[in-house]
C-alpha cells in the first residue's frame, strides 16, 4: 500500500488562518498589486500568439530570454539550449531528481529544506541523507557534508538563497561544495528560486559561477518568485547539455509543456530593464522594514536575513518558552496571525526555537500583525 502523504504545513496553516480570519504571514505569497507589465504581456500572449502546444523544452524566445537575463543580472554565460522550461520550480526539481537518482542512490539534502525534496528523492528510489545548517547564522558545515558522502552518494541538493532562513551561501562555501562534487563525481541540484529577492545591497551568487560545478549541476529558477506571480507556476532548469538532455527526457513525461501565453509573457518580463526589476524588488522593502521593526519593538529577537520574503524570530532569545509548532498553533486563534514553524522545514532532528514570517504584504497589514504579535508575546512572558 502506498503510504499516506500528509497535507503540507503551509496548506494547513493557510486553511486555519482563513477559517479564523487571521492575517496570514505564513504562506509565501504576495498581497499587493500584480505587475501590470506582466499582466499586459500575458494578455498579448493570449490574443496575439498561439495558444497551442509550445515546444516541449519551452518557447525558443523564452529560453533565450532566460539566458539573456542571467547574462545581464548574474554574469552567467548560458546557451539557450541549456534551458528547459517547466511548470513551476517544483516540477523542475522533480525532473532534475528523476534524471539523476536511481534506486539505491543516496542524495544529501541540506536542511532546513523545501519539503518536496525528500519525497521526490524517495519516489525516484533514492535515500535522503541529511546535513543541517548551523544556526543562528545558518552556515554550511562543509566537514559534515563531506562526512555524509558514501560510495552510494549520487547528488547534493542545496537551496540558496535559503527558505526559510533568508541566508545565502558564500563563494567559499560553494567552492567547497564544488570540490566535493568534483572529487566524488556528484551532481549538484541547486534551488535558486529566491535569487532576485535580495536585500540591503546583497547580491545573489549562483553556484553556476563555480568552475568545478559548471558541467555537473542543475540550477532551478522560478518566474513566479521573480515576478511575484506565484500562481503562474512557470520555472526552468539550467544545466550543461548532457544534464539538460536528461532533465528534458523526464520533463516530457511530467507536464510536457507549460501554458504558451505565460511563456510569452515571462519572456517579455525577463527583457524588462534592470531599473524595472530593481523597482519591483524594492516594493517589498517597506513591508520588510515594518515587520522587522515591529517585531523588535514588540520584544522579539529577529535574525538577519539577506534574501527571500521571510524573516526569522528566535523564540528562546525572545524569552518565549514554547516550541515553534505550539507557538504557531496558538498564534492563530489567540493573536489572529499565522506563521510557519521552522521544524516544518526539517526531515529529522528539527530546530524548534525558530519561526518564519512573511513580509510580502502591504505595510498597514504588517503593522496590524506586529501589534498583535507584540501583545501575544507580552501575554506569554508576563
JSON list of C-alpha atoms in Angstrom, two decimals, residues 71-234:
[
{"chain": "A", "resi": 71, "resn": "UNK", "atom": "CA", "xyz": [23.94, 37.20, -18.51]},
{"chain": "A", "resi": 72, "resn": "UNK", "atom": "CA", "xyz": [22.73, 40.69, -17.59]},
{"chain": "A", "resi": 73, "resn": "UNK", "atom": "CA", "xyz": [21.94, 40.11, -13.90]},
{"chain": "A", "resi": 74, "resn": "UNK", "atom": "CA", "xyz": [24.40, 37.42, -12.79]},
{"chain": "A", "resi": 75, "resn": "UNK", "atom": "CA", "xyz": [27.18, 37.48, -15.38]},
{"chain": "A", "resi": 76, "resn": "UNK", "atom": "CA", "xyz": [26.47, 33.89, -16.47]},
{"chain": "A", "resi": 77, "resn": "UNK", "atom": "CA", "xyz": [27.21, 32.63, -19.96]},
{"chain": "A", "resi": 78, "resn": "UNK", "atom": "CA", "xyz": [24.38, 30.27, -20.86]},
{"chain": "A", "resi": 79, "resn": "UNK", "atom": "CA", "xyz": [23.38, 28.78, -24.18]},
{"chain": "A", "resi": 80, "resn": "UNK", "atom": "CA", "xyz": [19.58, 28.74, -24.65]},
{"chain": "A", "resi": 81, "resn": "UNK", "atom": "CA", "xyz": [19.94, 25.03, -25.40]},
{"chain": "A", "resi": 82, "resn": "UNK", "atom": "CA", "xyz": [20.87, 24.61, -21.72]},
{"chain": "A", "resi": 83, "resn": "UNK", "atom": "CA", "xyz": [17.47, 25.96, -20.58]},
{"chain": "A", "resi": 84, "resn": "UNK", "atom": "CA", "xyz": [14.41, 23.73, -20.08]},
{"chain": "A", "resi": 85, "resn": "UNK", "atom": "CA", "xyz": [11.11, 25.47, -19.26]},
{"chain": "A", "resi": 86, "resn": "UNK", "atom": "CA", "xyz": [8.98, 23.68, -16.65]},
{"chain": "A", "resi": 87, "resn": "UNK", "atom": "CA", "xyz": [5.60, 24.04, -14.99]},
{"chain": "A", "resi": 88, "resn": "UNK", "atom": "CA", "xyz": [6.96, 25.66, -11.88]},
{"chain": "A", "resi": 89, "resn": "UNK", "atom": "CA", "xyz": [10.13, 25.14, -9.89]},
{"chain": "A", "resi": 90, "resn": "UNK", "atom": "CA", "xyz": [8.76, 22.06, -8.12]},
{"chain": "A", "resi": 91, "resn": "UNK", "atom": "CA", "xyz": [8.32, 20.33, -11.47]},
{"chain": "A", "resi": 92, "resn": "UNK", "atom": "CA", "xyz": [11.85, 21.43, -12.36]},
{"chain": "A", "resi": 93, "resn": "UNK", "atom": "CA", "xyz": [13.09, 19.78, -9.17]},
{"chain": "A", "resi": 94, "resn": "UNK", "atom": "CA", "xyz": [11.10, 16.63, -9.93]},
{"chain": "A", "resi": 95, "resn": "UNK", "atom": "CA", "xyz": [12.51, 16.38, -13.45]},
{"chain": "A", "resi": 96, "resn": "UNK", "atom": "CA", "xyz": [16.05, 17.03, -12.17]},
{"chain": "A", "resi": 97, "resn": "UNK", "atom": "CA", "xyz": [15.79, 14.42, -9.40]},
{"chain": "A", "resi": 98, "resn": "UNK", "atom": "CA", "xyz": [14.26, 11.81, -11.71]},
{"chain": "A", "resi": 99, "resn": "UNK", "atom": "CA", "xyz": [17.04, 12.49, -14.21]},
{"chain": "A", "resi": 100, "resn": "UNK", "atom": "CA", "xyz": [19.82, 11.89, -11.68]},
{"chain": "A", "resi": 101, "resn": "UNK", "atom": "CA", "xyz": [18.61, 9.50, -8.99]},
{"chain": "A", "resi": 102, "resn": "UNK", "atom": "CA", "xyz": [18.37, 5.73, -9.44]},
{"chain": "A", "resi": 103, "resn": "UNK", "atom": "CA", "xyz": [17.07, 3.14, -6.94]},
{"chain": "A", "resi": 104, "resn": "UNK", "atom": "CA", "xyz": [19.58, 2.72, -4.12]},
{"chain": "A", "resi": 105, "resn": "UNK", "atom": "CA", "xyz": [21.28, 6.07, -4.68]},
{"chain": "A", "resi": 106, "resn": "UNK", "atom": "CA", "xyz": [21.85, 8.42, -1.75]},
{"chain": "A", "resi": 107, "resn": "UNK", "atom": "CA", "xyz": [21.12, 12.13, -2.04]},
{"chain": "A", "resi": 108, "resn": "UNK", "atom": "CA", "xyz": [22.41, 14.60, 0.53]},
{"chain": "A", "resi": 109, "resn": "UNK", "atom": "CA", "xyz": [19.81, 17.24, 1.39]},
{"chain": "A", "resi": 110, "resn": "UNK", "atom": "CA", "xyz": [20.76, 20.26, 3.45]},
{"chain": "A", "resi": 111, "resn": "UNK", "atom": "CA", "xyz": [18.12, 21.33, 5.96]},
{"chain": "A", "resi": 112, "resn": "UNK", "atom": "CA", "xyz": [16.16, 23.43, 6.67]},
{"chain": "A", "resi": 113, "resn": "UNK", "atom": "CA", "xyz": [14.79, 22.44, 3.27]},
{"chain": "A", "resi": 114, "resn": "UNK", "atom": "CA", "xyz": [11.86, 22.71, 0.93]},
{"chain": "A", "resi": 115, "resn": "UNK", "atom": "CA", "xyz": [9.51, 19.92, 1.88]},
{"chain": "A", "resi": 116, "resn": "UNK", "atom": "CA", "xyz": [9.31, 18.49, -1.66]},
{"chain": "A", "resi": 117, "resn": "UNK", "atom": "CA", "xyz": [12.96, 17.38, -1.79]},
{"chain": "A", "resi": 118, "resn": "UNK", "atom": "CA", "xyz": [12.64, 14.28, 0.37]},
{"chain": "A", "resi": 119, "resn": "UNK", "atom": "CA", "xyz": [9.50, 12.74, -1.18]},
{"chain": "A", "resi": 120, "resn": "UNK", "atom": "CA", "xyz": [10.78, 13.41, -4.69]},
{"chain": "A", "resi": 121, "resn": "UNK", "atom": "CA", "xyz": [14.07, 11.63, -3.95]},
{"chain": "A", "resi": 122, "resn": "UNK", "atom": "CA", "xyz": [12.21, 8.74, -2.39]},
{"chain": "A", "resi": 123, "resn": "UNK", "atom": "CA", "xyz": [9.78, 8.45, -5.29]},
{"chain": "A", "resi": 124, "resn": "UNK", "atom": "CA", "xyz": [12.84, 8.12, -7.55]},
{"chain": "A", "resi": 125, "resn": "UNK", "atom": "CA", "xyz": [14.00, 5.19, -5.38]},
{"chain": "A", "resi": 126, "resn": "UNK", "atom": "CA", "xyz": [16.71, 7.13, -3.58]},
{"chain": "A", "resi": 127, "resn": "UNK", "atom": "CA", "xyz": [17.52, 7.59, 0.09]},
{"chain": "A", "resi": 128, "resn": "UNK", "atom": "CA", "xyz": [17.89, 11.01, 1.68]},
{"chain": "A", "resi": 129, "resn": "UNK", "atom": "CA", "xyz": [20.91, 11.72, 3.88]},
{"chain": "A", "resi": 130, "resn": "UNK", "atom": "CA", "xyz": [20.51, 14.89, 5.95]},
{"chain": "A", "resi": 131, "resn": "UNK", "atom": "CA", "xyz": [23.02, 17.60, 6.84]},
{"chain": "A", "resi": 132, "resn": "UNK", "atom": "CA", "xyz": [21.85, 20.66, 8.79]},
{"chain": "A", "resi": 133, "resn": "UNK", "atom": "CA", "xyz": [22.88, 24.29, 8.52]},
{"chain": "A", "resi": 134, "resn": "UNK", "atom": "CA", "xyz": [24.28, 25.68, 11.76]},
{"chain": "A", "resi": 135, "resn": "UNK", "atom": "CA", "xyz": [22.14, 28.34, 13.50]},
{"chain": "A", "resi": 136, "resn": "UNK", "atom": "CA", "xyz": [21.91, 31.18, 14.20]},
{"chain": "A", "resi": 137, "resn": "UNK", "atom": "CA", "xyz": [23.92, 32.27, 11.12]},
{"chain": "A", "resi": 138, "resn": "UNK", "atom": "CA", "xyz": [22.90, 29.13, 9.19]},
{"chain": "A", "resi": 139, "resn": "UNK", "atom": "CA", "xyz": [26.39, 28.40, 7.90]},
{"chain": "A", "resi": 140, "resn": "UNK", "atom": "CA", "xyz": [27.06, 25.28, 5.85]},
{"chain": "A", "resi": 141, "resn": "UNK", "atom": "CA", "xyz": [29.12, 22.70, 7.80]},
{"chain": "A", "resi": 142, "resn": "UNK", "atom": "CA", "xyz": [31.36, 21.55, 4.96]},
{"chain": "A", "resi": 143, "resn": "UNK", "atom": "CA", "xyz": [33.05, 18.92, 7.15]},
{"chain": "A", "resi": 144, "resn": "UNK", "atom": "CA", "xyz": [29.67, 17.36, 7.94]},
{"chain": "A", "resi": 145, "resn": "UNK", "atom": "CA", "xyz": [28.75, 17.49, 4.26]},
{"chain": "A", "resi": 146, "resn": "UNK", "atom": "CA", "xyz": [31.93, 15.66, 3.31]},
{"chain": "A", "resi": 147, "resn": "UNK", "atom": "CA", "xyz": [31.42, 13.10, 6.08]},
{"chain": "A", "resi": 148, "resn": "UNK", "atom": "CA", "xyz": [27.95, 12.31, 4.72]},
{"chain": "A", "resi": 149, "resn": "UNK", "atom": "CA", "xyz": [29.32, 11.22, 1.33]},
{"chain": "A", "resi": 150, "resn": "UNK", "atom": "CA", "xyz": [29.49, 7.47, 0.75]},
{"chain": "A", "resi": 151, "resn": "UNK", "atom": "CA", "xyz": [30.11, 5.31, -2.35]},
{"chain": "A", "resi": 152, "resn": "UNK", "atom": "CA", "xyz": [26.33, 5.38, -2.90]},
{"chain": "A", "resi": 153, "resn": "UNK", "atom": "CA", "xyz": [26.04, 9.17, -2.92]},
{"chain": "A", "resi": 154, "resn": "UNK", "atom": "CA", "xyz": [24.73, 10.42, -6.24]},
{"chain": "A", "resi": 155, "resn": "UNK", "atom": "CA", "xyz": [23.82, 14.06, -5.67]},
{"chain": "A", "resi": 156, "resn": "UNK", "atom": "CA", "xyz": [23.59, 17.01, -3.29]},
{"chain": "A", "resi": 157, "resn": "UNK", "atom": "CA", "xyz": [20.56, 19.32, -3.13]},
{"chain": "A", "resi": 158, "resn": "UNK", "atom": "CA", "xyz": [21.18, 22.89, -1.94]},
{"chain": "A", "resi": 159, "resn": "UNK", "atom": "CA", "xyz": [18.91, 25.90, -1.61]},
{"chain": "A", "resi": 160, "resn": "UNK", "atom": "CA", "xyz": [20.48, 29.37, -1.89]},
{"chain": "A", "resi": 161, "resn": "UNK", "atom": "CA", "xyz": [19.08, 31.86, -1.05]},
{"chain": "A", "resi": 162, "resn": "UNK", "atom": "CA", "xyz": [17.64, 29.61, 1.57]},
{"chain": "A", "resi": 163, "resn": "UNK", "atom": "CA", "xyz": [13.99, 29.34, 2.52]},
{"chain": "A", "resi": 164, "resn": "UNK", "atom": "CA", "xyz": [13.22, 29.76, 5.42]},
{"chain": "A", "resi": 165, "resn": "UNK", "atom": "CA", "xyz": [16.44, 31.34, 6.74]},
{"chain": "A", "resi": 166, "resn": "UNK", "atom": "CA", "xyz": [16.85, 34.02, 4.05]},
{"chain": "A", "resi": 167, "resn": "UNK", "atom": "CA", "xyz": [20.62, 33.44, 4.05]},
{"chain": "A", "resi": 168, "resn": "UNK", "atom": "CA", "xyz": [22.91, 32.88, 1.06]},
{"chain": "A", "resi": 169, "resn": "UNK", "atom": "CA", "xyz": [25.89, 30.61, 0.62]},
{"chain": "A", "resi": 170, "resn": "UNK", "atom": "CA", "xyz": [29.23, 32.35, 0.18]},
{"chain": "A", "resi": 171, "resn": "UNK", "atom": "CA", "xyz": [31.70, 31.86, -2.65]},
{"chain": "A", "resi": 172, "resn": "UNK", "atom": "CA", "xyz": [33.93, 29.90, -0.28]},
{"chain": "A", "resi": 173, "resn": "UNK", "atom": "CA", "xyz": [31.09, 27.56, 0.69]},
{"chain": "A", "resi": 174, "resn": "UNK", "atom": "CA", "xyz": [30.02, 27.00, -2.91]},
{"chain": "A", "resi": 175, "resn": "UNK", "atom": "CA", "xyz": [33.63, 26.41, -3.96]},
{"chain": "A", "resi": 176, "resn": "UNK", "atom": "CA", "xyz": [33.97, 23.80, -1.22]},
{"chain": "A", "resi": 177, "resn": "UNK", "atom": "CA", "xyz": [30.80, 22.11, -2.48]},
{"chain": "A", "resi": 178, "resn": "UNK", "atom": "CA", "xyz": [32.26, 22.20, -5.98]},
{"chain": "A", "resi": 179, "resn": "UNK", "atom": "CA", "xyz": [35.43, 20.50, -4.79]},
{"chain": "A", "resi": 180, "resn": "UNK", "atom": "CA", "xyz": [33.38, 17.76, -3.11]},
{"chain": "A", "resi": 181, "resn": "UNK", "atom": "CA", "xyz": [31.22, 17.21, -6.18]},
{"chain": "A", "resi": 182, "resn": "UNK", "atom": "CA", "xyz": [34.22, 17.06, -8.50]},
{"chain": "A", "resi": 183, "resn": "UNK", "atom": "CA", "xyz": [36.19, 14.82, -6.15]},
{"chain": "A", "resi": 184, "resn": "UNK", "atom": "CA", "xyz": [33.36, 12.33, -5.69]},
{"chain": "A", "resi": 185, "resn": "UNK", "atom": "CA", "xyz": [31.70, 12.62, -9.12]},
{"chain": "A", "resi": 186, "resn": "UNK", "atom": "CA", "xyz": [28.46, 14.04, -7.74]},
{"chain": "A", "resi": 187, "resn": "UNK", "atom": "CA", "xyz": [25.74, 16.17, -9.31]},
{"chain": "A", "resi": 188, "resn": "UNK", "atom": "CA", "xyz": [24.55, 19.33, -7.55]},
{"chain": "A", "resi": 189, "resn": "UNK", "atom": "CA", "xyz": [20.90, 20.34, -7.81]},
{"chain": "A", "resi": 190, "resn": "UNK", "atom": "CA", "xyz": [20.79, 23.97, -6.70]},
{"chain": "A", "resi": 191, "resn": "UNK", "atom": "CA", "xyz": [17.41, 25.53, -5.94]},
{"chain": "A", "resi": 192, "resn": "UNK", "atom": "CA", "xyz": [17.94, 29.26, -6.57]},
{"chain": "A", "resi": 193, "resn": "UNK", "atom": "CA", "xyz": [14.34, 30.40, -6.87]},
{"chain": "A", "resi": 194, "resn": "UNK", "atom": "CA", "xyz": [14.82, 33.36, -4.48]},
{"chain": "A", "resi": 195, "resn": "UNK", "atom": "CA", "xyz": [17.75, 34.73, -6.49]},
{"chain": "A", "resi": 196, "resn": "UNK", "atom": "CA", "xyz": [16.01, 38.03, -7.38]},
{"chain": "A", "resi": 197, "resn": "UNK", "atom": "CA", "xyz": [14.68, 38.82, -3.90]},
{"chain": "A", "resi": 198, "resn": "UNK", "atom": "CA", "xyz": [17.82, 40.06, -2.13]},
{"chain": "A", "resi": 199, "resn": "UNK", "atom": "CA", "xyz": [18.12, 42.95, 0.33]},
{"chain": "A", "resi": 200, "resn": "UNK", "atom": "CA", "xyz": [20.42, 45.66, 1.66]},
{"chain": "A", "resi": 201, "resn": "UNK", "atom": "CA", "xyz": [22.81, 45.59, -1.28]},
{"chain": "A", "resi": 202, "resn": "UNK", "atom": "CA", "xyz": [23.34, 41.82, -1.19]},
{"chain": "A", "resi": 203, "resn": "UNK", "atom": "CA", "xyz": [23.94, 40.05, -4.49]},
{"chain": "A", "resi": 204, "resn": "UNK", "atom": "CA", "xyz": [22.98, 36.51, -5.32]},
{"chain": "A", "resi": 205, "resn": "UNK", "atom": "CA", "xyz": [25.89, 34.24, -6.26]},
{"chain": "A", "resi": 206, "resn": "UNK", "atom": "CA", "xyz": [24.78, 31.37, -8.46]},
{"chain": "A", "resi": 207, "resn": "UNK", "atom": "CA", "xyz": [26.51, 28.05, -7.98]},
{"chain": "A", "resi": 208, "resn": "UNK", "atom": "CA", "xyz": [26.95, 28.09, -11.78]},
{"chain": "A", "resi": 209, "resn": "UNK", "atom": "CA", "xyz": [29.73, 30.65, -11.31]},
{"chain": "A", "resi": 210, "resn": "UNK", "atom": "CA", "xyz": [31.90, 27.97, -9.68]},
{"chain": "A", "resi": 211, "resn": "UNK", "atom": "CA", "xyz": [34.03, 26.42, -12.48]},
{"chain": "A", "resi": 212, "resn": "UNK", "atom": "CA", "xyz": [34.06, 22.94, -10.93]},
{"chain": "A", "resi": 213, "resn": "UNK", "atom": "CA", "xyz": [30.24, 22.94, -10.91]},
{"chain": "A", "resi": 214, "resn": "UNK", "atom": "CA", "xyz": [29.54, 24.29, -14.39]},
{"chain": "A", "resi": 215, "resn": "UNK", "atom": "CA", "xyz": [29.16, 20.88, -16.01]},
{"chain": "A", "resi": 216, "resn": "UNK", "atom": "CA", "xyz": [27.84, 18.94, -13.02]},
{"chain": "A", "resi": 217, "resn": "UNK", "atom": "CA", "xyz": [24.99, 21.00, -11.65]},
{"chain": "A", "resi": 218, "resn": "UNK", "atom": "CA", "xyz": [21.35, 21.78, -12.37]},
{"chain": "A", "resi": 219, "resn": "UNK", "atom": "CA", "xyz": [20.14, 25.28, -11.50]},
{"chain": "A", "resi": 220, "resn": "UNK", "atom": "CA", "xyz": [16.43, 25.75, -10.75]},
{"chain": "A", "resi": 221, "resn": "UNK", "atom": "CA", "xyz": [14.72, 29.11, -11.25]},
{"chain": "A", "resi": 222, "resn": "UNK", "atom": "CA", "xyz": [11.19, 30.46, -10.87]},
{"chain": "A", "resi": 223, "resn": "UNK", "atom": "CA", "xyz": [9.30, 33.16, -12.74]},
{"chain": "A", "resi": 224, "resn": "UNK", "atom": "CA", "xyz": [6.66, 33.00, -10.03]},
{"chain": "A", "resi": 225, "resn": "UNK", "atom": "CA", "xyz": [9.13, 34.19, -7.40]},
{"chain": "A", "resi": 226, "resn": "UNK", "atom": "CA", "xyz": [10.92, 36.60, -9.72]},
{"chain": "A", "resi": 227, "resn": "UNK", "atom": "CA", "xyz": [7.73, 38.39, -10.81]},
{"chain": "A", "resi": 228, "resn": "UNK", "atom": "CA", "xyz": [5.59, 37.79, -7.68]},
{"chain": "A", "resi": 229, "resn": "UNK", "atom": "CA", "xyz": [3.14, 35.72, -9.73]},
{"chain": "A", "resi": 230, "resn": "UNK", "atom": "CA", "xyz": [3.20, 32.51, -7.73]},
{"chain": "A", "resi": 231, "resn": "UNK", "atom": "CA", "xyz": [0.07, 31.12, -9.40]},
{"chain": "A", "resi": 232, "resn": "UNK", "atom": "CA", "xyz": [1.64, 31.14, -12.84]},
{"chain": "A", "resi": 233, "resn": "UNK", "atom": "CA", "xyz": [3.75, 28.09, -11.93]},
{"chain": "A", "resi": 234, "resn": "UNK", "atom": "CA", "xyz": [6.42, 28.69, -14.54]}
]
